[in-house]
């Protein structure tokens, strides 16, 4: 039986998380991930009041800092890779933003015959997709240049945390993923190998609830 997936909006000033949790059947812990809150990651009291006594927190942001301090080679490789990715993103935006602006200008030309405008709009869209694909292809090259952190959760310094996460998710009734700084959240999830763990949990009946 597959677990359910719920994507919610912001939980402030009003939250509907409790209503969603009431619809999730079963027993077991409710695991929360708040790494996107960064330095405020541990401030989960209000969240856990909604969740109740079954709440279990995974401090990925804190664990990441522990690994960075305990394993300098991992830290160096990760930071070098991320610096390259950030440079790539900045160059990608320089190419992307003019293309988005051009698409908007083409679409705004209501005075042009549709038979002429339609292919121009399509080619502009195709160009945007091509730029994004080029970014993804280049990013993949950068990721492969740093094999020591390509699957960071398999590194001896990270593997114990990965196992701890897997143990906490086993039998969980639900997993809660709070938003915040989405790039940081995604990086921490990736670093600890949670993509596969989350997919496996949902396949075996654990529900996933996320919000912005």
Coordinates of C-alpha atoms in Angstrom, one line a residue:
X1 CA 0.0 0.0 0.0
X2 CA 1.4 3.4 -1.0
X3 CA 1.5 6.2 1.4
X4 CA -0.2 9.4 0.6
X5 CA 1.6 12.6 -0.4
X6 CA 0.3 16.0 0.6
X7 CA 1.7 19.4 -0.5
X8 CA 0.6 22.2 1.7
X9 CA 0.9 26.0 1.6
X10 CA 2.6 28.2 4.3
X11 CA 1.6 27.2 7.8
X12 CA 1.6 30.8 9.1
X13 CA -0.4 32.6 10.2
X14 CA -2.9 29.7 10.0
X15 CA -1.9 26.1 9.7
X16 CA -3.8 23.1 8.3
X17 CA -1.1 20.5 9.1
X18 CA -3.1 19.1 12.0
X19 CA -6.1 18.5 9.8
X20 CA -4.0 16.6 7.3
X21 CA -2.4 14.5 10.0
X22 CA -5.8 13.5 11.3
X23 CA -6.6 11.9 7.9
X24 CA -3.4 9.7 7.9
X25 CA -4.2 6.2 9.3
X26 CA -1.9 3.9 11.2
X27 CA 0.4 4.1 14.1
X28 CA 4.1 4.9 14.5
X29 CA 6.3 8.0 14.8
X30 CA 5.8 11.1 12.8
X31 CA 9.3 12.2 11.6
X32 CA 10.0 15.9 10.9
X33 CA 12.7 17.4 8.8
X34 CA 13.3 21.2 9.1
X35 CA 16.8 21.6 7.6
X36 CA 15.4 24.4 5.4
X37 CA 15.1 26.5 8.5
X38 CA 18.9 26.4 8.8
X39 CA 20.1 27.8 12.1
X40 CA 16.5 27.7 13.4
X41 CA 16.2 24.0 12.6
X42 CA 15.9 23.0 16.3
X43 CA 13.0 25.3 17.0
X44 CA 10.4 22.7 16.5
X45 CA 8.3 23.1 19.7
X46 CA 5.3 24.7 17.9
X47 CA 5.5 22.1 15.1
X48 CA 5.6 19.2 17.6
X49 CA 2.7 20.6 19.5
X50 CA 0.7 20.0 16.4
X51 CA 2.2 16.6 15.8
X52 CA 1.8 15.4 19.3
X53 CA 3.7 12.7 21.3
X54 CA 4.7 10.7 18.3
X55 CA 7.0 13.5 17.0
X56 CA 10.6 12.6 16.1
X57 CA 13.0 15.2 14.7
X58 CA 15.9 14.6 12.2
X59 CA 18.4 17.4 12.6
X60 CA 20.0 17.2 9.2
X61 CA 21.4 20.7 9.2
X62 CA 23.2 20.0 12.6
X63 CA 24.4 16.6 11.4
X64 CA 25.8 18.2 8.2
X65 CA 27.8 20.6 10.2
X66 CA 29.1 17.7 12.4
X67 CA 30.3 15.9 9.3
X68 CA 31.9 19.0 7.9
X69 CA 33.9 19.4 11.1
X70 CA 34.8 15.8 11.5
X71 CA 35.7 14.9 7.9
X72 CA 37.8 17.7 6.3
X73 CA 38.3 15.9 3.0
X74 CA 34.5 15.6 2.6
X75 CA 34.0 19.2 3.6
X76 CA 36.6 20.4 1.1
X77 CA 35.2 18.3 -1.8
X78 CA 31.6 19.4 -1.0
X79 CA 32.5 23.1 -0.8
X80 CA 34.5 23.0 -4.0
X81 CA 31.7 21.3 -5.8
X82 CA 29.1 23.7 -4.5
X83 CA 31.2 26.7 -5.4
X84 CA 31.3 25.5 -9.0
X85 CA 27.6 24.9 -9.0
X86 CA 27.0 28.4 -7.7
X87 CA 29.2 29.8 -10.5
X88 CA 27.3 27.8 -13.0
X89 CA 24.0 29.0 -11.7
X90 CA 25.1 32.6 -11.9
X91 CA 26.1 32.2 -15.5
X92 CA 22.9 30.3 -16.3
X93 CA 20.8 33.2 -14.9
X94 CA 22.7 35.7 -17.2
X95 CA 21.6 33.6 -20.2
X96 CA 18.2 32.7 -18.9
X97 CA 16.8 36.0 -17.9
X98 CA 17.1 37.7 -21.3
X99 CA 15.5 34.7 -22.9
X100 CA 12.5 34.9 -20.5
X101 CA 12.2 38.6 -21.2
X102 CA 12.3 37.9 -24.9
X103 CA 9.6 35.3 -24.7
X104 CA 7.4 37.8 -22.8
X105 CA 8.0 40.5 -25.4
X106 CA 7.1 38.1 -28.2
X107 CA 3.9 36.9 -26.5
X108 CA 2.9 40.6 -25.9
X109 CA 2.9 41.3 -29.6
X110 CA -0.9 41.2 -30.1
X111 CA -0.6 43.2 -33.3
X112 CA 1.2 40.4 -35.1
X113 CA -0.7 37.7 -37.0
X114 CA -1.1 34.5 -35.0
X115 CA 0.3 32.4 -37.8
X116 CA 3.6 34.4 -37.6
X117 CA 3.7 34.8 -33.8
X118 CA 2.9 31.1 -32.9
X119 CA 6.1 29.5 -34.2
X120 CA 8.2 32.4 -32.8
X121 CA 6.6 31.8 -29.3
X122 CA 7.3 28.0 -29.7
X123 CA 10.9 28.6 -30.7
X124 CA 11.4 31.0 -27.7
X125 CA 10.0 28.2 -25.4
X126 CA 12.3 25.7 -27.0
X127 CA 15.2 28.0 -26.4
X128 CA 14.4 28.2 -22.7
X129 CA 14.2 24.4 -22.5
X130 CA 17.5 24.1 -24.3
X131 CA 19.1 26.5 -21.8
X132 CA 17.8 24.6 -18.9
X133 CA 19.0 21.3 -20.4
X134 CA 22.4 22.7 -21.0
X135 CA 22.5 23.8 -17.3
X136 CA 21.5 20.3 -16.2
X137 CA 24.1 18.6 -18.5
X138 CA 26.9 20.9 -17.2
X139 CA 25.8 20.4 -13.6
X140 CA 26.0 16.7 -14.1
X141 CA 29.6 17.0 -15.4
X142 CA 30.5 19.0 -12.2
X143 CA 28.9 16.4 -10.0
X144 CA 30.8 13.6 -11.6
X145 CA 34.1 15.5 -11.1
X146 CA 33.7 15.0 -7.3
X147 CA 32.9 11.3 -6.9
X148 CA 33.8 11.4 -3.2
X149 CA 30.6 13.3 -2.5
X150 CA 28.5 12.1 -5.5
X151 CA 26.9 9.6 -3.1
X152 CA 28.0 11.3 0.1
X153 CA 25.8 9.1 2.3
X154 CA 28.0 6.1 1.5
X155 CA 31.1 7.8 2.9
X156 CA 32.2 6.3 6.2
X157 CA 31.8 9.7 7.9
X158 CA 28.2 10.0 6.6
X159 CA 27.0 6.4 6.5
X160 CA 26.1 6.2 10.3
X161 CA 23.7 9.2 9.9
X162 CA 22.2 7.6 6.8
X163 CA 21.5 4.4 8.8
X164 CA 20.1 6.4 11.7
X165 CA 17.7 8.1 9.3
X166 CA 16.7 4.8 7.8
X167 CA 15.9 3.4 11.2
X168 CA 13.8 6.4 12.1
X169 CA 11.8 6.2 8.9
X170 CA 11.2 2.5 9.2
X171 CA 7.6 2.1 10.4
X172 CA 7.0 5.8 10.5
X173 CA 3.3 6.8 10.0
X174 CA 4.3 10.1 8.3
X175 CA 7.3 12.2 7.3
X176 CA 7.0 16.0 7.5
X177 CA 9.3 18.2 5.4
X178 CA 9.1 21.9 6.2
X179 CA 10.1 24.5 3.6
X180 CA 12.3 27.5 4.3
X181 CA 15.5 27.8 2.3
X182 CA 14.6 25.2 -0.4
X183 CA 18.2 24.9 -1.8
X184 CA 19.6 24.2 1.6
X185 CA 16.9 21.7 2.3
X186 CA 17.4 19.9 -1.0
X187 CA 21.2 19.8 -0.4
X188 CA 20.9 18.3 3.0
X189 CA 18.4 15.7 1.8
X190 CA 20.7 14.8 -1.0
X191 CA 23.8 14.7 1.2
X192 CA 22.3 12.1 3.6
X193 CA 20.7 10.1 0.8
X194 CA 17.1 10.8 1.7
X195 CA 15.8 10.8 -1.8
X196 CA 15.9 7.0 -1.9
X197 CA 14.8 6.7 1.7
X198 CA 11.8 8.9 1.2
X199 CA 10.7 7.0 -2.0
X200 CA 11.1 3.7 -0.2
X201 CA 9.1 4.9 2.8
X202 CA 6.2 6.1 0.6
X203 CA 6.2 2.8 -1.3
X204 CA 5.8 0.9 1.9
X205 CA 2.9 2.9 3.3
X206 CA 4.4 6.0 5.0
X207 CA 2.7 9.3 4.2
X208 CA 4.7 12.3 3.1
X209 CA 3.6 15.9 4.0
X210 CA 5.5 18.9 2.8
X211 CA 4.9 22.6 2.9
X212 CA 6.4 25.9 1.8

